[in-house]
Coordinates of C-alpha atoms in Angstrom, one line a residue:
M1 CA 105.3 109.8 122.7
K2 CA 103.1 107.1 121.0
H3 CA 104.0 103.3 121.1
L4 CA 102.4 101.3 118.8
I5 CA 102.9 97.2 119.3
I6 CA 102.0 94.5 117.1
G7 CA 100.6 90.9 119.3
N8 CA 99.6 90.4 122.4
G9 CA 101.5 87.7 123.9
P10 CA 104.0 87.8 126.2
A11 CA 106.8 89.7 124.4
A12 CA 104.2 92.7 123.4
I13 CA 102.8 91.9 127.2
A14 CA 105.8 92.4 129.0
A15 CA 106.7 95.1 126.9
A16 CA 103.5 97.3 127.5
E17 CA 104.0 96.6 131.3
T18 CA 108.0 97.9 131.3
L19 CA 106.6 101.0 129.1
R20 CA 103.7 101.6 131.4
A21 CA 105.7 101.3 134.7
E22 CA 108.5 103.4 133.4
D23 CA 106.1 106.4 131.7
A24 CA 102.9 106.9 133.0
G25 CA 101.6 109.8 130.4
C26 CA 103.3 108.0 126.9
E27 CA 100.6 106.0 124.7
I28 CA 100.6 102.5 124.3
Q29 CA 98.2 100.9 121.7
L30 CA 98.0 97.4 120.8
L31 CA 97.1 95.4 117.8
S32 CA 95.9 91.9 118.0
K33 CA 95.1 89.5 115.1
E34 CA 92.8 87.2 118.1
S35 CA 89.4 88.3 119.8
V36 CA 90.3 87.1 123.3
P37 CA 93.0 89.0 126.2
F38 CA 96.0 87.5 127.0
Y39 CA 96.8 84.1 127.4
S40 CA 99.2 81.6 127.9
P41 CA 99.4 78.9 124.3
C42 CA 101.4 76.8 126.8
P43 CA 98.7 74.7 128.3
L44 CA 96.0 74.6 125.1
A45 CA 96.6 70.9 125.1
E46 CA 96.1 70.4 128.8
Y47 CA 93.2 72.7 128.0
V48 CA 91.7 70.0 125.5
E49 CA 92.6 67.0 127.7
G50 CA 90.2 68.6 130.6
S51 CA 93.6 69.1 133.0
V52 CA 93.3 72.9 132.5
A53 CA 90.1 75.4 132.9
R54 CA 90.0 77.2 129.9
D55 CA 89.6 80.7 132.5
R56 CA 93.1 79.4 134.1
L57 CA 94.6 80.1 130.5
F58 CA 94.1 84.1 130.6
L59 CA 97.1 85.0 132.4
R60 CA 95.9 89.2 133.6
E61 CA 93.2 90.5 135.6
A62 CA 89.6 91.2 133.8
D63 CA 90.6 95.0 134.1
F64 CA 94.1 95.1 132.8
Y65 CA 93.8 96.8 129.8
S66 CA 92.0 99.8 131.4
R67 CA 93.9 99.9 134.7
L68 CA 97.2 100.4 132.6
D69 CA 95.3 102.5 130.3
L70 CA 95.9 100.4 126.9
D71 CA 94.6 100.8 123.9
I72 CA 94.2 97.2 122.7
R73 CA 92.9 96.4 119.8
Y74 CA 91.0 93.0 119.3
D75 CA 90.5 91.4 115.6
T76 CA 93.4 93.8 114.2
P77 CA 95.7 91.4 112.2
A78 CA 99.0 94.1 111.4
S79 CA 99.2 93.8 107.2
R80 CA 101.7 95.9 106.2
I81 CA 104.4 98.6 107.9
D82 CA 105.3 101.9 106.3
P83 CA 108.3 103.0 108.1
A84 CA 108.3 106.1 106.0
A85 CA 105.5 107.6 107.4
R86 CA 105.7 105.7 110.6
Q87 CA 102.5 103.7 110.4
V88 CA 101.1 100.1 110.7
W89 CA 97.9 98.9 108.0
S90 CA 95.2 96.7 108.9
G91 CA 93.4 96.2 105.8
T92 CA 92.1 99.8 104.8
R93 CA 92.9 101.0 108.6
A94 CA 96.0 103.2 109.0
F95 CA 97.6 103.3 112.7
A96 CA 100.4 105.6 113.4
Y97 CA 103.5 105.6 115.7
D98 CA 106.6 107.1 117.2
R99 CA 108.0 103.9 118.4
L100 CA 107.2 100.0 116.9
L101 CA 107.4 97.0 118.2
I102 CA 107.0 93.8 116.4
A103 CA 105.9 91.3 118.5
A104 CA 103.4 89.2 116.8
G105 CA 105.1 86.3 117.6
A106 CA 105.4 82.8 115.5
R107 CA 102.9 81.0 112.6
A108 CA 102.1 77.3 113.0
F109 CA 104.2 75.8 109.5
V110 CA 101.5 74.0 107.4
P111 CA 103.4 71.7 104.6
P112 CA 102.2 72.0 101.1
I113 CA 100.1 68.5 101.2
P114 CA 96.4 68.4 98.9
G115 CA 93.5 68.9 101.4
L116 CA 95.2 69.9 104.6
A117 CA 94.7 73.2 104.0
G118 CA 91.1 74.6 104.5
T119 CA 89.2 70.3 105.4
A120 CA 87.1 70.5 108.4
G121 CA 88.8 68.0 111.4
V122 CA 92.2 69.4 111.2
F123 CA 93.6 71.7 113.3
E124 CA 97.4 73.3 114.4
L125 CA 96.8 73.7 118.1
K126 CA 98.9 76.7 117.9
T127 CA 95.8 79.4 119.5
L128 CA 93.1 79.1 121.3
A129 CA 90.5 78.8 118.6
D130 CA 92.8 76.3 117.3
A131 CA 92.0 74.2 120.3
D132 CA 88.3 74.7 121.2
G133 CA 87.9 73.7 117.2
V134 CA 89.6 70.1 118.7
L135 CA 87.0 69.9 121.4
A136 CA 84.5 70.3 119.3
R137 CA 85.3 68.1 117.1
L138 CA 86.2 65.3 119.6
P139 CA 82.6 63.8 120.3
R140 CA 82.6 62.8 116.4
A141 CA 85.8 61.7 116.4
R142 CA 87.5 58.2 117.0
R143 CA 90.9 58.1 115.5
A144 CA 93.5 60.9 115.3
V145 CA 96.5 61.5 113.2
V146 CA 99.1 63.9 114.5
I147 CA 101.6 65.5 112.1
G148 CA 105.1 66.1 113.2
S149 CA 106.4 65.3 117.2
G150 CA 107.7 68.2 118.6
F151 CA 106.5 69.9 121.6
I152 CA 103.0 70.9 120.0
G153 CA 102.7 67.0 118.4
L154 CA 103.7 65.3 121.5
E155 CA 101.1 67.4 123.4
A156 CA 98.6 67.2 121.2
V157 CA 99.2 63.2 121.3
Q158 CA 98.6 63.4 125.0
A159 CA 95.8 65.0 125.3
L160 CA 94.3 62.9 122.2
V161 CA 95.1 59.9 123.8
H162 CA 93.8 61.2 127.2
H163 CA 90.1 60.9 125.4
G164 CA 90.6 57.6 124.5
L165 CA 91.5 58.3 121.1
Q166 CA 93.0 55.9 118.7
V167 CA 96.6 58.1 117.6
T168 CA 98.8 57.5 115.2
L169 CA 101.9 59.9 115.1
L170 CA 103.4 60.8 111.7
E171 CA 107.3 62.0 112.1
A172 CA 109.0 62.3 108.7
Q173 CA 112.6 62.3 110.5
A174 CA 114.0 59.5 111.8
H175 CA 112.8 59.8 115.2
V176 CA 110.9 61.6 117.4
L177 CA 111.8 65.3 119.0
P178 CA 114.6 65.5 116.3
S179 CA 115.2 69.1 117.3
M180 CA 115.8 68.6 120.9
L181 CA 117.4 64.8 121.0
D182 CA 119.7 62.4 119.1
A183 CA 118.3 58.9 118.7
E184 CA 119.2 57.1 121.4
M185 CA 117.3 59.2 123.7
A186 CA 114.6 60.0 121.8
A187 CA 114.0 55.9 121.7
L188 CA 113.9 56.4 125.4
V189 CA 110.2 58.6 124.3
E190 CA 109.0 56.6 121.6
Q191 CA 108.5 54.1 124.2
L192 CA 106.9 56.0 126.6
L193 CA 104.4 57.0 123.2
V194 CA 104.2 53.3 122.5
A195 CA 103.0 52.0 126.2
R196 CA 100.3 54.2 125.9
G197 CA 99.0 52.9 123.0
V198 CA 100.3 55.6 120.0
E199 CA 101.4 54.3 116.5
V200 CA 104.7 55.9 116.3
R201 CA 105.8 56.3 112.4
T202 CA 109.2 57.4 112.0
R203 CA 110.2 58.5 108.5
C204 CA 107.0 58.9 107.3
Q205 CA 105.6 61.7 105.2
A206 CA 101.9 62.1 104.8
Q207 CA 101.0 63.1 101.0
E208 CA 97.4 63.8 101.2
V209 CA 94.6 64.1 102.9
L210 CA 90.9 62.9 102.2
G211 CA 87.8 65.1 103.2
G212 CA 84.4 63.9 102.8
P213 CA 81.1 65.8 104.4
D214 CA 82.3 65.8 107.8
G215 CA 85.8 66.5 107.0
V216 CA 88.7 64.8 107.3
R217 CA 88.5 61.0 106.9
A218 CA 92.0 59.7 105.9
V219 CA 95.3 61.0 105.8
V220 CA 97.4 59.1 103.2
A221 CA 101.2 58.5 104.7
D222 CA 103.7 56.8 102.4
G223 CA 101.2 55.3 99.9
E224 CA 98.9 53.6 103.1
T225 CA 95.9 55.6 103.6
L226 CA 95.1 56.1 107.8
P227 CA 91.8 56.8 108.4
C228 CA 90.9 59.6 110.9
E229 CA 88.1 61.8 112.1
L230 CA 90.8 64.4 113.6
L231 CA 93.9 65.7 112.5
I232 CA 96.4 67.8 113.9
C233 CA 99.3 69.5 112.3
A234 CA 102.1 70.1 114.4
A235 CA 105.2 70.4 111.9
G236 CA 106.3 73.0 113.6
V237 CA 106.2 76.9 113.8
R238 CA 108.1 79.4 111.7
A239 CA 108.2 83.5 112.1
D240 CA 105.5 85.4 111.0
L241 CA 107.6 87.6 108.6
S242 CA 104.9 88.5 106.4
L243 CA 104.1 92.3 107.8
V244 CA 107.3 92.9 107.2
E245 CA 107.6 92.4 103.7
G246 CA 108.4 95.6 101.9
S247 CA 109.3 97.4 104.6
G248 CA 113.4 97.6 104.6
I249 CA 113.3 95.5 107.5
A250 CA 116.2 93.0 107.4
V251 CA 114.9 89.5 108.0
N252 CA 116.7 86.5 107.7
R253 CA 115.2 83.1 109.1
G254 CA 113.5 85.7 111.6
I255 CA 113.8 89.8 111.9
Q256 CA 117.0 90.5 112.6
V257 CA 117.8 92.6 116.0
D258 CA 120.3 93.8 118.0
A259 CA 121.4 93.1 121.9
R260 CA 118.7 96.3 122.1
M261 CA 116.2 94.9 120.4
R262 CA 116.4 97.5 117.3
T263 CA 115.7 96.0 113.9
S264 CA 117.6 97.6 111.0
V265 CA 114.6 100.6 110.4
E266 CA 114.9 103.6 112.7
H267 CA 112.2 103.6 115.4
V268 CA 111.2 100.2 115.3
F269 CA 112.1 97.4 117.5
A270 CA 111.3 93.7 117.6
A271 CA 110.8 90.8 120.3
G272 CA 109.7 87.2 120.8
D273 CA 109.2 84.5 118.9
L274 CA 110.5 86.3 115.7
I275 CA 113.4 87.6 116.1
E276 CA 117.1 86.6 115.3
R277 CA 120.0 87.7 116.9
P278 CA 123.1 87.8 114.1
D279 CA 125.7 89.6 116.7
V280 CA 125.6 86.1 119.2
P281 CA 127.9 83.3 119.2
A282 CA 125.1 81.1 118.6
K283 CA 124.2 83.7 115.0
H284 CA 121.1 83.1 113.5
Q285 CA 119.1 81.3 115.3
V286 CA 115.3 82.2 116.7
V287 CA 114.8 80.3 119.8
P288 CA 110.8 80.8 120.4
N289 CA 110.3 79.8 124.3
W290 CA 108.1 82.2 126.8
P291 CA 111.2 83.1 128.4
N292 CA 112.8 84.7 125.5
A293 CA 109.5 86.2 124.6
V294 CA 109.6 88.3 127.9
S295 CA 113.0 89.2 128.6
T296 CA 113.4 90.4 124.9
G297 CA 109.6 92.5 125.0
R298 CA 111.0 94.2 128.5
I299 CA 114.6 95.0 126.3
A300 CA 112.3 96.8 123.6
A301 CA 110.4 98.7 125.9
W302 CA 113.7 100.1 127.8
N303 CA 115.5 101.2 124.7
M304 CA 111.6 102.0 123.1
L305 CA 112.2 105.0 125.8
D306 CA 115.6 105.4 124.8
R307 CA 117.0 104.1 127.8
P308 CA 119.2 101.6 126.8
R309 CA 119.3 98.0 127.6
Q310 CA 121.2 95.3 126.7
H311 CA 119.9 92.3 126.0
G312 CA 122.1 89.5 127.4
G313 CA 121.2 86.0 124.7
L314 CA 118.4 84.2 124.1
E315 CA 117.7 81.3 126.2
A316 CA 117.6 78.0 124.7
V317 CA 116.5 75.4 127.2
N318 CA 113.8 73.0 125.8
V319 CA 111.3 71.3 128.2
V320 CA 108.4 68.9 127.3
R321 CA 106.7 66.1 129.4
V322 CA 105.5 62.9 128.3
F323 CA 102.9 61.0 130.0
G324 CA 104.4 62.5 133.0
V325 CA 108.1 61.7 132.3
P326 CA 109.9 65.1 132.0
V327 CA 112.3 65.9 129.3
A328 CA 115.1 68.4 128.9
S329 CA 117.6 69.1 126.8
F330 CA 119.7 72.3 125.7
G331 CA 122.8 73.0 123.5
Q332 CA 124.4 70.7 120.8
Q333 CA 123.3 67.1 119.9
S334 CA 126.7 65.4 119.7
A335 CA 130.2 66.4 120.4
A336 CA 133.6 65.1 121.2
R337 CA 132.9 63.1 124.5
Q338 CA 129.7 62.8 127.1
Q339 CA 128.9 61.4 130.3
C340 CA 126.1 59.5 131.4
W341 CA 124.0 58.5 134.3
Q342 CA 121.0 56.6 134.2
D343 CA 118.9 54.8 137.6
G344 CA 117.6 51.6 135.9
R345 CA 114.4 52.2 135.8
G346 CA 113.9 54.6 132.9
A347 CA 115.8 58.0 133.7
V348 CA 118.7 58.9 131.5
R349 CA 120.9 61.5 131.6
K350 CA 123.5 62.2 129.0
I351 CA 126.0 66.2 128.9
L352 CA 128.4 66.3 126.1
L353 CA 131.6 68.1 126.2
Q354 CA 133.3 69.5 124.2
D355 CA 137.0 71.2 124.3
G356 CA 136.3 70.2 128.2
K357 CA 132.7 72.1 128.8
V358 CA 129.6 71.7 128.4
A359 CA 128.5 71.5 125.0
G360 CA 124.7 70.3 125.7
G361 CA 122.8 67.9 127.5
Q362 CA 120.1 65.3 127.1
L363 CA 117.7 64.3 130.0
V364 CA 114.5 61.9 130.2
G365 CA 113.3 61.4 133.6
E366 CA 115.1 63.5 135.8
I367 CA 116.0 66.8 134.9
N368 CA 117.1 68.3 138.6
G369 CA 119.9 71.0 137.4
T370 CA 119.6 71.5 133.7
G371 CA 119.9 75.1 134.6
V372 CA 123.1 74.8 136.4
L373 CA 124.5 73.0 133.1
H374 CA 122.9 75.0 130.7
E375 CA 124.5 78.1 132.7
M376 CA 127.8 76.2 132.6
M377 CA 127.3 76.0 128.6
K378 CA 127.0 79.4 128.5
K379 CA 129.9 80.9 130.2
G380 CA 132.0 78.5 129.3
V381 CA 133.2 76.9 132.4
E382 CA 135.6 74.2 132.5
A383 CA 133.8 70.7 133.4
E384 CA 136.4 68.1 132.4
R385 CA 137.4 67.8 136.1
F386 CA 133.8 67.0 137.2
G387 CA 133.9 63.9 135.7
A388 CA 131.1 61.1 136.1
A389 CA 129.5 63.8 138.8
L390 CA 128.6 66.2 135.8
A391 CA 125.9 63.9 134.6
H392 CA 124.5 63.4 137.9
P393 CA 120.9 64.2 139.5
G394 CA 122.3 65.7 143.1
F395 CA 125.0 68.1 141.0
G396 CA 124.7 71.6 141.1
Y397 CA 126.1 75.2 141.8
I398 CA 127.4 74.1 144.8
H399 CA 130.1 71.3 143.3
V400 CA 130.8 74.6 140.6
M401 CA 131.8 76.9 143.6
Q402 CA 134.1 74.6 145.1
S403 CA 135.4 73.9 142.3
L404 CA 136.1 77.4 141.5
R405 CA 137.6 77.9 145.1
A406 CA 139.9 74.8 145.1
V407 CA 141.3 76.3 141.8
K408 CA 141.3 79.5 142.8
W409 CA 143.5 78.8 146.4
A410 CA 145.2 75.8 144.7

């Protein structure tokens, strides 16, 4: 049995390790578009900053692939899938499979802004090559513009500030971290950025990137020219669906899979940042994060081995640090009721309630217990009875269990 895996990220590696652990004799081949072994993109900004060494990015030993008898093909981006022939093409070369796992991940979204693509000094900070490019550009940069205030954008801002650059942050929507926080909570994050000298421009769109002999020299935003020698585009990520075009594999925002990570085409599975689960309560969501990639990769591997396992649902807790201050969110950004807590020193916790149950949460400065609250939301635990304690940092499983026991014996 030959298992072919497109990708070399967390979903792909979790699947490969599971396959090998359960079947010592099967053939496992991985196609990687990059030229380096498995690494984590999560600390790339810290690598640029200088707080994480390059070798710390790599997450397996040097002999990992050979020890597990994995046939890894670097610099081999998949370009087309032919399910009828059970082949994946990379350029003019075809790779056969018995079972296929698509774990190619997400790609950076590059808006159609004139001059943005192809100008020297413009980066996306999505890959190790991007990070190395930023480091090479830093000696000639004094000013930087970052487009987008999501996770990658804010991490990039912090790394550039650490290197002493004057940084302007452009966000097209009304406030920073728009997919994570409401306006009230986002204002707290904006204060942290401004306090470190970042110029934050919301409701501001980049219109053109101006280049010169040495690469990027300015960004035109809302009619104003902002000089810069370095530009990071962090306008979000999208599931990379280009390679499934014409394959018959059903897609929407992502590749549609069931609880077993099966696609609409027989013998083809998908996992990680590019999948969409249309069969769960929060329908048609693509939730690109590390825990989802690992868990879906493992479930896919079990089912590739014809050992049925179902995935429990995508986790959607978002966590980022802004100049040392932790920020977390999950679920909805608005609801009928809310419980709030603050400590007077900048930490604020807002727990949203709908029909007496946790519907979401936003936490700045104090994120202890986020996992408990998220689990309550997933399981539909009645939360109204906890009152203001629900938003307190000390709230935890013990409160839930005590409440459940009280209800049981009442």
